Coordinates of N, CA, C and O in Angstrom, one line a residue:
X293 N 131.0 42.2 88.0 CA 129.8 41.7 88.2 C 128.6 43.5 88.6 O 129.5 44.0 89.5
X294 N 127.8 43.1 88.6 CA 126.8 44.8 89.3 C 126.5 44.2 91.0 O 126.3 43.3 91.1
X295 N 126.4 45.4 90.8 CA 125.8 45.8 92.4 C 124.3 45.9 92.4 O 123.8 46.5 91.4
X296 N 124.0 45.7 93.8 CA 123.1 45.5 94.1 C 121.8 46.7 93.3 O 120.8 46.3 92.6
X297 N 122.5 47.5 93.4 CA 122.0 48.8 93.4 C 122.3 49.5 92.0 O 121.3 50.5 91.5
X298 N 123.1 48.8 91.0 CA 123.2 49.2 89.5 C 122.0 48.3 88.8 O 122.1 48.2 88.0
X299 N 121.8 47.8 89.7 CA 120.6 46.2 88.6 C 119.2 47.4 88.5 O 118.2 48.1 89.4
X300 N 118.6 47.7 87.1 CA 117.2 48.3 87.5 C 116.1 47.8 87.5 O 116.3 46.1 87.7
X301 N 115.6 48.5 88.7 CA 114.1 47.5 89.0 C 112.9 47.8 87.6 O 112.9 49.0 87.5
X302 N 112.8 46.4 87.8 CA 111.5 46.3 86.6 C 110.0 46.1 87.7 O 110.1 45.2 88.2
X303 N 109.0 46.7 87.8 CA 107.8 46.2 88.0 C 107.2 45.3 87.1 O 107.5 44.8 86.3
X304 N 107.1 43.7 87.8 CA 105.9 43.4 88.2 C 104.8 43.2 87.2 O 104.2 44.4 87.1
X305 N 104.5 42.3 85.7 CA 103.6 43.0 85.3 C 101.8 42.6 85.6 O 102.2 41.7 85.9
X306 N 101.2 42.8 85.3 CA 99.7 42.7 85.8 C 98.8 41.4 84.7 O 99.5 41.9 83.5
X307 N 98.9 40.5 85.3 CA 98.0 39.7 84.3 C 96.7 40.5 84.4 O 96.1 40.7 84.8
X308 N 95.9 39.6 82.6 CA 95.0 40.1 82.1 C 94.0 39.2 82.9 O 94.1 38.1 83.4
X309 N 92.7 40.3 82.8 CA 91.6 39.5 84.0 C 91.1 38.3 83.1 O 90.6 38.4 82.0
X310 N 90.6 37.5 83.5 CA 90.5 36.4 83.2 C 89.1 36.7 82.5 O 88.5 36.9 83.8
X311 N 88.2 35.7 81.7 CA 86.5 35.9 81.4 C 86.3 34.7 81.3 O 86.7 34.0 80.2
X312 N 84.7 34.4 81.3 CA 84.0 33.7 80.6 C 83.7 32.9 79.0 O 83.8 34.7 78.7
X313 N 84.2 32.6 78.2 CA 83.4 32.4 77.0 C 81.7 32.7 76.6 O 81.0 32.4 77.1
X314 N 81.7 34.5 75.7 CA 80.3 34.0 75.4 C 79.8 33.6 74.3 O 80.8 32.4 73.5
X315 N 78.7 33.1 74.8 CA 77.7 32.2 73.1 C 78.3 33.2 72.0 O 78.6 32.0 71.0
X316 N 78.8 34.1 71.6 CA 78.9 34.7 70.5 C 80.6 34.4 70.0 O 80.8 34.1 68.8
X317 N 81.1 34.3 70.8 CA 82.6 34.3 70.7 C 82.5 32.5 70.5 O 83.7 31.8 69.8
X318 N 81.5 31.8 71.0 CA 81.9 30.4 70.9 C 81.2 30.2 69.9 O 82.1 29.1 69.0
X319 N 80.1 30.8 69.1 CA 80.1 30.7 67.4 C 80.9 31.1 66.6 O 80.8 30.3 66.0
X320 N 81.2 32.0 66.9 CA 82.7 32.7 65.9 C 83.5 31.8 65.7 O 84.7 30.6 65.0
X321 N 84.2 30.8 66.8 CA 84.5 29.8 67.0 C 84.5 28.3 67.0 O 85.7 27.9 65.8
X322 N 83.3 28.2 66.3 CA 83.0 27.1 65.3 C 82.8 27.5 64.2 O 82.8 26.7 63.4
X323 N 82.5 29.0 63.6 CA 82.7 28.9 62.2 C 84.1 29.6 61.4 O 84.3 28.5 60.8
X324 N 84.8 29.7 62.6 CA 86.3 29.3 62.2 C 86.8 27.4 62.2 O 87.7 27.3 62.1
X325 N 86.0 26.7 62.4 CA 86.4 25.4 62.7 C 87.4 24.5 61.3 O 88.2 23.9 61.1
X326 N 86.0 25.1 60.3 CA 86.4 24.6 59.1 C 87.5 25.1 58.7 O 88.5 24.3 57.8
X327 N 88.2 26.1 58.6 CA 89.7 27.0 58.2 C 90.6 26.5 59.5 O 91.6 26.3 58.8
X328 N 90.3 25.8 60.6 CA 91.9 25.6 61.3 C 91.6 23.6 61.1 O 92.8 23.7 60.5
X329 N 90.0 23.0 60.6 CA 91.0 22.3 59.7 C 91.6 21.8 58.6 O 92.6 21.3 58.3
X330 N 91.3 22.9 57.7 CA 91.8 22.9 56.1 C 93.6 23.5 56.7 O 94.3 22.9 55.8
X331 N 94.3 24.1 57.2 CA 95.2 25.1 58.1 C 95.3 23.1 58.5 O 96.6 23.0 58.9
X332 N 95.0 22.1 59.4 CA 95.8 22.1 60.0 C 96.1 20.5 58.8 O 97.6 19.9 59.1
X333 N 95.3 20.4 57.8 CA 95.6 18.9 56.6 C 96.4 20.2 55.6 O 96.8 19.4 55.3
X334 N 97.0 21.3 55.8 CA 97.6 21.9 54.9 C 99.3 21.7 55.4 O 99.8 20.8 55.0
X335 N 99.4 22.0 56.8 CA 100.8 21.9 57.6 C 100.8 19.8 58.3 O 101.8 20.0 58.0
X336 N 99.8 19.4 58.3 CA 100.1 18.2 58.2 C 100.9 17.7 56.4 O 101.7 16.3 56.7
X337 N 100.5 17.7 56.2 CA 101.3 17.2 54.9 C 100.4 15.7 54.0 O 101.3 15.2 53.4
X338 N 99.8 15.2 54.9 CA 98.7 13.8 54.9 C 99.5 13.5 55.1 O 100.4 12.0 54.0
X339 N 101.0 13.6 55.7 CA 101.9 12.3 56.3 C 101.1 11.1 56.7 O 99.9 10.4 56.8
X340 N 102.0 9.9 56.0 CA 101.4 8.5 55.8 C 99.9 8.5 55.4 O 99.2 7.4 55.9
X341 N 99.5 9.3 54.1 CA 98.1 9.2 54.0 C 97.5 9.5 54.8 O 95.9 9.1 54.5
X342 N 97.5 10.4 55.7 CA 96.3 10.9 57.0 C 95.6 11.8 56.3 O 96.3 12.5 56.0
X343 N 94.0 11.7 56.6 CA 93.0 12.8 56.5 C 92.7 13.5 57.5 O 92.3 11.7 58.7
X344 N 92.2 14.7 57.4 CA 91.0 15.4 58.7 C 90.0 15.3 58.3 O 89.6 15.8 57.3
X345 N 88.9 14.7 59.0 CA 88.0 14.3 59.0 C 86.7 15.2 59.6 O 87.9 14.8 61.5
X346 N 85.6 15.6 59.9 CA 85.1 17.1 60.8 C 84.1 15.4 62.1 O 83.5 14.8 60.9
X347 N 84.0 15.1 62.6 CA 83.3 13.9 63.5 C 82.9 15.1 64.6 O 82.9 15.3 65.4
X348 N 81.4 14.2 64.4 CA 80.6 14.3 65.4 C 80.3 13.6 66.6 O 80.3 12.3 66.0
X349 N 81.0 14.2 68.1 CA 81.3 13.1 69.1 C 80.1 13.5 70.4 O 79.5 14.9 70.1
X350 N 79.5 12.4 70.0 CA 78.0 12.5 71.0 C 79.2 12.7 73.0 O 79.7 11.6 73.1
X351 N 78.8 14.1 73.5 CA 78.7 14.6 74.9 C 78.3 13.9 75.7 O 78.7 12.4 77.2
X352 N 76.8 14.2 75.6 CA 76.0 13.0 76.1 C 75.1 12.6 75.9 O 74.4 13.0 74.3
X353 N 73.7 12.7 76.5 CA 72.4 11.9 75.9 C 71.8 13.1 74.6 O 70.9 12.9 73.5
X354 N 71.7 14.3 75.2 CA 71.5 15.6 74.5 C 72.1 16.5 73.7 O 72.0 17.2 73.0
X355 N 73.6 16.5 73.9 CA 74.7 17.3 73.7 C 75.8 16.5 72.8 O 75.9 15.4 72.8
X356 N 76.1 17.3 71.7 CA 77.4 16.8 70.8 C 78.1 17.8 70.3 O 77.5 19.0 70.3
X357 N 79.1 17.4 70.1 CA 80.1 17.7 69.9 C 81.1 18.1 68.7 O 81.8 16.6 68.2
X358 N 81.9 18.8 68.0 CA 81.6 18.7 66.3 C 83.7 18.4 66.6 O 84.2 19.6 67.4
X359 N 84.8 17.4 66.4 CA 86.2 17.7 66.5 C 87.0 17.2 64.9 O 85.9 16.2 64.7
X360 N 88.2 17.8 65.2 CA 88.5 17.5 64.0 C 89.7 16.0 64.5 O 90.5 16.0 65.3
X361 N 89.1 14.9 63.7 CA 90.1 13.6 63.8 C 90.8 13.3 62.3 O 90.5 13.5 61.3
X362 N 92.1 13.2 62.8 CA 93.2 12.7 61.7 C 93.4 11.3 62.0 O 93.6 10.6 62.5
X363 N 93.0 10.7 61.0 CA 93.6 9.2 61.3 C 93.7 8.8 59.5 O 93.2 9.7 58.1
X364 N 94.5 7.4 59.2 CA 94.5 6.4 57.6 C 93.7 6.1 57.5 O 92.9 5.4 57.7
X365 N 92.9 6.1 56.4 CA 91.9 5.3 55.9 C 92.7 4.3 55.5 O 93.5 3.3 55.2
X366 N 91.2 2.7 56.1 CA 91.9 1.7 56.3 C 92.4 1.5 57.6 O 91.9 0.2 58.4
X367 N 92.2 2.6 58.8 CA 92.8 2.2 59.7 C 91.5 1.8 60.9 O 90.3 2.2 60.2
X368 N 91.0 1.3 62.0 CA 89.8 1.5 62.7 C 89.4 2.7 63.5 O 88.1 2.7 63.0
X369 N 89.7 3.7 63.2 CA 89.1 5.0 63.2 C 88.4 5.4 62.3 O 87.3 6.2 62.7
X370 N 89.3 5.2 61.1 CA 88.8 5.6 60.0 C 87.4 5.3 59.2 O 86.4 5.2 59.0
X371 N 87.6 3.9 59.8 CA 85.9 2.5 59.4 C 85.1 3.1 60.2 O 84.1 2.8 60.1
X372 N 85.6 2.9 61.3 CA 84.1 3.2 62.8 C 84.2 4.1 62.9 O 83.5 4.3 64.2
X373 N 84.8 5.4 63.5 CA 85.1 6.7 64.0 C 84.8 7.7 63.2 O 83.8 8.6 64.3
X374 N 84.3 7.5 61.9 CA 84.1 8.7 61.5 C 82.6 9.2 61.1 O 82.0 10.3 61.4
X375 N 81.6 8.2 61.4 CA 80.2 8.4 60.5 C 79.4 8.2 62.9 O 79.4 9.4 63.4
X376 N 78.4 7.4 62.3 CA 78.0 6.5 63.4 C 78.9 5.6 64.5 O 79.4 4.8 63.9
X377 N 79.5 5.9 65.6 CA 80.0 5.6 66.6 C 79.0 3.8 67.1 O 78.5 5.1 68.1
X378 N 79.2 3.3 66.9 CA 78.1 2.1 67.4 C 78.6 1.7 68.7 O 80.6 1.7 68.8
X379 N 78.3 0.1 68.3 CA 78.9 -0.8 69.7 C 80.5 -1.0 69.2 O 81.5 -1.0 70.3
X380 N 80.2 -1.4 68.5 CA 81.9 -1.8 67.8 C 82.8 -0.5 67.8 O 83.7 -1.1 68.3
X381 N 82.6 0.2 67.5 CA 83.5 1.7 68.2 C 84.5 1.3 69.5 O 84.8 1.5 69.6
X382 N 83.3 1.9 70.1 CA 83.0 1.7 71.7 C 83.8 0.4 72.5 O 84.6 0.4 73.5
X383 N 83.2 -1.1 71.5 CA 84.8 -2.3 72.0 C 86.3 -1.7 71.8 O 86.4 -1.9 72.1
X384 N 86.1 -1.1 70.4 CA 87.8 -1.6 70.3 C 88.4 0.0 71.0 O 89.2 0.0 71.2
X385 N 87.9 0.7 71.4 CA 88.0 1.6 71.7 C 88.6 1.9 73.3 O 89.6 1.6 74.0
X386 N 87.5 0.9 74.1 CA 87.8 0.1 75.1 C 89.1 -0.6 75.4 O 89.4 -0.8 76.6
X387 N 89.2 -1.4 74.5 CA 90.4 -2.6 74.4 C 91.4 -1.5 74.6 O 92.5 -2.2 74.9
X388 N 91.7 -0.8 73.7 CA 92.9 0.1 73.3 C 93.0 1.2 75.2 O 94.4 1.0 75.3
X389 N 92.4 1.7 75.4 CA 92.2 2.0 77.2 C 92.6 1.0 77.8 O 94.4 1.2 78.4
X390 N 92.3 -0.4 77.6 CA 92.9 -1.3 78.9 C 94.0 -1.2 78.3 O 94.6 -1.7 79.5
X391 N 94.2 -1.1 77.1 CA 96.0 -1.9 77.0 C 97.0 -0.1 77.4 O 97.4 -1.2 77.8
X392 N 95.7 0.1 77.3 CA 97.1 1.9 78.3 C 97.6 1.6 79.3 O 98.5 1.8 80.1
X393 N 96.3 1.7 79.8 CA 95.9 1.0 81.8 C 97.3 -0.2 81.7 O 97.7 0.5 82.9
X394 N 97.1 -0.9 81.6 CA 97.7 -1.9 81.8 C 98.9 -2.2 81.2 O 100.1 -2.6 82.1
X395 N 99.5 -0.8 80.6 CA 101.1 -0.9 80.4 C 101.6 0.7 80.2 O 102.8 0.9 80.1
X396 N 100.8 2.0 80.3 CA 101.7 3.2 80.7 C 102.5 3.2 82.0 O 103.3 3.9 81.8
X397 N 101.8 2.7 83.3 CA 103.1 3.2 84.2 C 103.9 1.7 84.6 O 104.0 1.0 85.1
X398 N 104.6 1.3 83.2 CA 106.0 0.2 83.5 C 106.9 0.5 84.3 O 107.5 1.7 84.1
X399 N 107.1 -0.2 85.4 CA 108.0 -0.2 86.5 C 108.7 -0.8 85.6 O 109.1 -2.0 86.0
X400 N 110.0 0.1 86.0 CA 111.4 -0.7 85.2 C 112.2 -1.5 86.8 O 111.8 -1.0 87.7
X401 N 113.0 -2.2 86.4 CA 114.0 -2.7 87.2 C 114.3 -2.0 87.9 O 114.3 -1.9 89.3
X402 N 114.8 -1.0 87.4 CA 115.4 0.3 88.4 C 114.6 0.8 89.3 O 114.9 1.2 90.7
X403 N 113.5 1.6 89.1 CA 112.5 1.5 90.6 C 112.0 0.5 91.5 O 111.7 0.7 92.0
X404 N 112.4 -0.9 91.2 CA 111.8 -2.2 91.9 C 113.4 -1.8 93.2 O 113.0 -2.1 94.1
X405 N 114.4 -1.6 92.7 CA 116.1 -2.1 93.0 C 116.3 -0.8 94.1 O 116.7 -0.4 95.2
X406 N 115.4 0.5 93.9 CA 115.7 1.6 94.4 C 115.0 1.9 95.9 O 115.5 2.3 96.8
X407 N 113.8 1.1 96.2 CA 113.6 0.3 97.6 C 112.7 2.1 97.9 O 112.5 3.0 97.3
X408 N 111.6 1.9 98.8 CA 110.6 2.6 99.0 C 111.5 3.9 99.6 O 110.7 5.1 99.7
X409 N 112.5 4.4 100.0 CA 113.2 5.3 100.7 C 113.0 6.0 99.4 O 113.4 7.5 100.2
X410 N 113.2 5.7 98.6 CA 113.0 6.4 97.8 C 111.9 7.7 96.8 O 112.2 8.1 95.5
X411 N 111.0 7.2 97.2 CA 110.0 7.1 97.0 C 109.2 7.0 95.2 O 107.8 7.9 95.3
X412 N 109.7 6.4 95.0 CA 108.9 5.3 93.7 C 108.3 4.4 94.2 O 108.7 3.6 95.0
X413 N 107.1 4.4 93.6 CA 106.8 2.9 93.6 C 107.3 2.0 93.5 O 108.0 1.6 92.5
X414 N 107.5 1.0 94.2 CA 108.0 -0.7 94.5 C 107.0 -2.1 94.3 O 106.8 -2.8 94.1
X415 N 105.7 -1.3 93.6 CA 104.5 -2.5 92.9 C 103.7 -1.7 92.3 O 103.7 -0.8 91.4
X416 N 102.9 -2.9 91.5 CA 102.2 -2.4 90.4 C 101.0 -1.5 90.5 O 100.2 -2.7 92.1
X417 N 100.1 -0.7 91.2 CA 99.0 -0.3 91.1 C 97.6 -1.2 90.7 O 97.7 -2.1 90.1
X418 N 96.8 -0.8 91.5 CA 95.7 -2.1 91.3 C 94.9 -1.6 90.2 O 94.3 -2.8 89.3
X419 N 94.7 -0.4 90.0 CA 94.1 -0.3 88.5 C 95.0 -0.9 87.4 O 94.0 -1.7 86.4
X420 N 96.5 -0.9 87.1 CA 96.9 -1.3 86.7 C 97.1 -3.2 86.6 O 96.5 -4.1 85.0
X421 N 96.6 -3.8 87.8 CA 96.6 -4.8 87.7 C 95.1 -5.4 87.3 O 95.2 -6.4 86.6
X422 N 93.8 -4.6 87.6 CA 92.5 -4.5 87.2 C 92.6 -5.2 85.5 O 92.3 -5.8 85.1
X423 N 93.0 -3.7 84.6 CA 93.4 -4.1 83.6 C 94.0 -5.2 82.6 O 93.9 -5.7 82.0
X424 N 95.3 -6.1 83.8 CA 95.9 -6.9 83.1 C 95.0 -8.3 83.2 O 95.0 -9.1 82.4
X425 N 94.4 -7.9 84.2 CA 93.2 -9.5 84.4 C 92.8 -9.0 83.1 O 92.5 -10.2 83.0
X426 N 91.2 -7.9 82.6 CA 90.3 -8.0 81.7 C 91.4 -8.2 80.6 O 90.2 -8.9 80.1
X427 N 92.7 -8.4 80.2 CA 93.1 -8.2 79.0 C 92.7 -9.5 78.6 O 93.1 -10.0 78.1
X428 N 94.3 -10.2 80.0 CA 94.0 -11.3 80.4 C 92.7 -12.7 79.5 O 92.8 -13.6 79.2
X429 N 91.9 -11.8 80.5 CA 90.8 -12.7 80.0 C 90.1 -12.5 78.7 O 89.4 -13.8 78.9
X430 N 90.2 -11.5 78.2 CA 90.1 -11.1 76.6 C 90.9 -12.0 75.7 O 89.9 -12.3 74.7
X431 N 92.3 -12.6 76.2 CA 93.2 -12.9 75.0 C 92.7 -14.3 75.5 O 92.1 -15.0 74.3
X432 N 92.3 -15.2 76.4 CA 91.4 -16.7 76.5 C 90.5 -16.5 75.9 O 90.3 -18.0 75.7
X433 N 89.2 -15.2 76.1 CA 88.0 -15.7 76.0 C 87.9 -16.0 74.3 O 87.4 -16.8 73.1
X434 N 88.9 -14.7 73.2 CA 88.8 -14.9 72.4 C 89.8 -15.5 71.1 O 90.3 -16.1 70.5
X435 N 90.9 -15.7 72.2 CA 91.9 -16.7 71.6 C 93.0 -15.6 70.9 O 92.8 -14.4 70.9
X436 N 94.8 -16.1 71.0 CA 96.0 -15.3 70.6 C 95.9 -14.6 69.2 O 96.1 -13.7 69.3
X437 N 95.1 -15.7 68.5 CA 95.4 -14.9 67.2 C 94.3 -14.3 66.6 O 94.4 -13.0 66.7
X438 N 93.1 -13.9 67.2 CA 92.3 -13.0 66.4 C 92.1 -11.5 67.4 O 92.1 -10.5 67.5
X439 N 92.8 -12.4 69.3 CA 93.1 -10.9 70.3 C 94.6 -10.3 69.2 O 94.0 -9.1 69.7
X440 N 95.6 -11.2 69.0 CA 96.6 -10.2 68.5 C 95.9 -9.2 66.8 O 96.9 -7.9 67.1
X441 N 95.0 -9.9 66.6 CA 94.6 -8.7 65.4 C 93.7 -7.5 65.6 O 94.4 -6.3 65.5
X442 N 93.0 -7.9 67.1 CA 92.3 -6.1 67.2 C 93.7 -5.9 68.2 O 93.5 -4.3 68.3
X443 N 94.4 -6.4 68.7 CA 95.3 -5.3 69.5 C 96.3 -4.8 67.8 O 96.4 -3.2 68.4
X444 N 96.1 -5.2 67.0 CA 97.2 -4.5 65.6 C 96.2 -3.7 65.1 O 96.2 -2.5 64.9
X445 N 94.6 -3.8 65.1 CA 93.7 -2.6 64.8 C 93.6 -1.4 65.3 O 93.5 -0.8 65.0
X446 N 92.7 -1.4 66.7 CA 92.3 -0.8 67.5 C 93.7 -0.6 68.3 O 93.3 1.1 68.5
X447 N 94.8 -0.4 68.6 CA 96.2 -0.2 69.7 C 96.7 0.4 68.7 O 97.3 1.8 68.9
X448 N 97.6 -0.7 68.0 CA 98.1 -0.1 67.1 C 98.4 0.6 66.1 O 99.2 1.5 65.6
X449 N 97.4 0.8 65.0 CA 96.8 1.6 64.3 C 97.1 1.3 62.7 O 97.5 1.9 61.7
X450 N 97.2 -0.2 62.8 CA 97.5 -0.6 61.5 C 96.2 -1.0 60.2 O 95.3 -0.8 61.1
X451 N 96.7 -1.0 59.5 CA 95.2 -0.8 58.3 C 95.2 -2.2 58.0 O 95.8 -3.3 58.3
X452 N 93.6 -2.3 57.4 CA 93.3 -3.9 57.3 C 94.6 -4.4 55.8 O 94.1 -5.9 56.3
X453 N 94.7 -3.6 55.2 CA 95.9 -4.1 54.3 C 97.0 -4.6 55.1 O 97.7 -5.4 54.4
X454 N 96.9 -3.8 55.9 CA 98.7 -4.3 56.8 C 99.0 -5.5 57.3 O 99.7 -6.4 57.5
X455 N 97.4 -5.6 57.9 CA 97.3 -6.5 59.1 C 96.8 -7.9 57.9 O 97.7 -9.5 58.2
X456 N 95.9 -7.9 56.8 CA 96.0 -9.1 56.1 C 98.0 -9.4 55.2 O 97.9 -10.7 55.1
X457 N 98.2 -8.6 54.9 CA 99.5 -9.0 54.1 C 100.3 -9.0 55.8 O 101.1 -10.6 55.5
X458 N 100.7 -9.2 57.3 CA 101.3 -9.2 58.4 C 100.8 -11.4 58.3 O 101.2 -12.3 58.3
X459 N 99.2 -11.5 57.9 CA 98.7 -12.8 58.0 C 98.3 -13.7 56.9 O 97.9 -14.8 57.1
X460 N 99.4 -13.4 55.5 CA 99.3 -13.8 54.7 C 97.8 -14.2 53.6 O 97.8 -15.0 53.3
X461 N 97.3 -13.3 54.0 CA 96.0 -12.5 53.3 C 95.7 -11.6 52.4 O 96.3 -10.5 52.3
X462 N 94.6 -11.2 51.9 CA 94.5 -10.6 51.1 C 93.4 -8.9 52.0 O 93.0 -10.1 53.0
X463 N 93.0 -8.2 51.2 CA 92.8 -7.1 52.2 C 91.0 -7.1 51.8 O 90.4 -7.4 53.3
X464 N 90.7 -7.8 51.2 CA 89.1 -8.2 51.1 C 88.7 -9.2 51.8 O 88.1 -9.9 52.4
X465 N 89.9 -10.2 52.0 CA 89.5 -11.6 52.9 C 89.6 -11.2 54.8 O 88.8 -11.2 55.4
X466 N 90.2 -10.1 54.8 CA 90.8 -9.9 56.0 C 89.2 -8.4 56.5 O 89.2 -8.6 57.7
X467 N 88.7 -7.7 56.2 CA 87.9 -6.9 56.4 C 86.9 -7.4 56.9 O 86.5 -7.1 58.3
X468 N 85.7 -8.2 56.7 CA 85.2 -8.8 56.5 C 85.2 -10.1 58.5 O 85.0 -9.9 60.0
X469 N 86.6 -10.2 58.8 CA 87.2 -11.2 59.5 C 87.7 -10.0 60.8 O 87.6 -10.6 62.2
X470 N 88.0 -8.8 60.3 CA 88.1 -7.4 61.9 C 86.4 -7.4 62.4 O 86.9 -7.2 63.7
X471 N 85.5 -7.2 61.1 CA 84.4 -7.1 61.7 C 84.0 -8.3 62.5 O 83.2 -7.6 63.7
X472 N 84.1 -9.5 62.3 CA 83.8 -10.3 62.9 C 84.6 -10.4 64.6 O 83.7 -11.2 65.7
X473 N 85.8 -10.3 64.7 CA 86.5 -10.0 66.1 C 86.2 -8.8 66.4 O 85.5 -9.2 67.4
X474 N 85.7 -8.1 66.2 CA 85.3 -6.4 66.7 C 84.1 -7.2 67.4 O 83.7 -6.2 68.4
X475 N 83.2 -8.2 66.6 CA 81.8 -8.1 67.0 C 82.0 -9.1 68.2 O 80.9 -8.5 69.4
X476 N 82.8 -9.4 68.2 CA 83.4 -10.7 69.3 C 83.5 -9.6 70.6 O 83.3 -10.3 71.2
X477 N 84.6 -9.1 70.0 CA 84.8 -7.8 71.1 C 83.7 -7.5 72.0 O 83.7 -7.3 72.9
X478 N 83.1 -7.3 71.3 CA 81.5 -5.7 72.1 C 80.8 -7.1 72.8 O 80.6 -6.2 73.3
X479 N 80.8 -8.4 72.2 CA 80.2 -9.0 72.8 C 80.7 -9.3 74.2 O 80.2 -9.8 76.0
X480 N 81.6 -9.6 74.6 CA 82.9 -9.7 75.1 C 82.9 -8.8 76.9 O 82.7 -9.1 77.8
X481 N 82.7 -7.9 75.9 CA 82.7 -6.3 76.8 C 81.7 -5.8 77.3 O 81.3 -5.1 77.6
X482 N 80.7 -6.6 76.4 CA 79.0 -6.5 77.0 C 78.4 -5.0 76.5 O 78.1 -4.4 77.2
X483 N 79.2 -4.8 75.1 CA 78.8 -3.5 74.5 C 77.7 -3.5 73.6 O 76.5 -3.2 73.3
X484 N 77.5 -5.0 72.7 CA 75.8 -5.4 72.8 C 74.8 -5.4 73.4 O 74.1 -5.9 72.8
X485 N 74.9 -5.6 74.8 CA 73.7 -6.1 75.8 C 74.2 -6.0 76.7 O 74.2 -7.1 77.4
X486 N 74.3 -5.1 77.8 CA 74.1 -4.6 79.1 C 75.3 -4.4 79.2 O 76.4 -3.3 78.6
X487 N 75.7 -4.0 80.8 CA 77.4 -3.8 81.3 C 78.3 -3.6 80.6 O 78.9 -4.9 80.8
X488 N 79.4 -2.9 80.9 CA 80.8 -3.3 80.6 C 81.4 -4.3 81.8 O 81.4 -3.9 82.6
X489 N 82.2 -5.3 81.6 CA 83.0 -5.6 82.0 C 84.0 -5.2 82.8 O 85.0 -3.9 82.3

């Protein structure tokens, strides 16, 4: 065991000063993005048939940004998220967000048994209850089978062919059915005319 006097003293390192990104650095980053996409696709190796595409995402009324998105051909993101992101894409994305909000903070039975003195939540949050109510209304209005197809498509990330196989249909038959389901979903959440529920 070493005594305190025998331990060598090390001075603390100084942190480098932080600085804001200049427009020139931002432009250089944009130029290197195609190389980053190529590097990402090489590193990924096309796992499960996924492909990387550059997608222009609208941030506000006047601004948009290009981002690299990995998706499998035949999935919801591939079909509706790559080119123009219309009301159907936003409705499917909204359904996925609701699904996550309804199930993210799963309160296990152990959390309920610990009690309030443990610091764990003993009830369901208001946001989760609201998301569950919205999903319940969505399933009641759409029906169980169409809602299940949309959850498989928008949330679970299954391809059209996988959903068709699950329901005993052909891929060519399932594509227009999913499009019709997404249109009904967009109407339910008021993406085709008005505010969201």
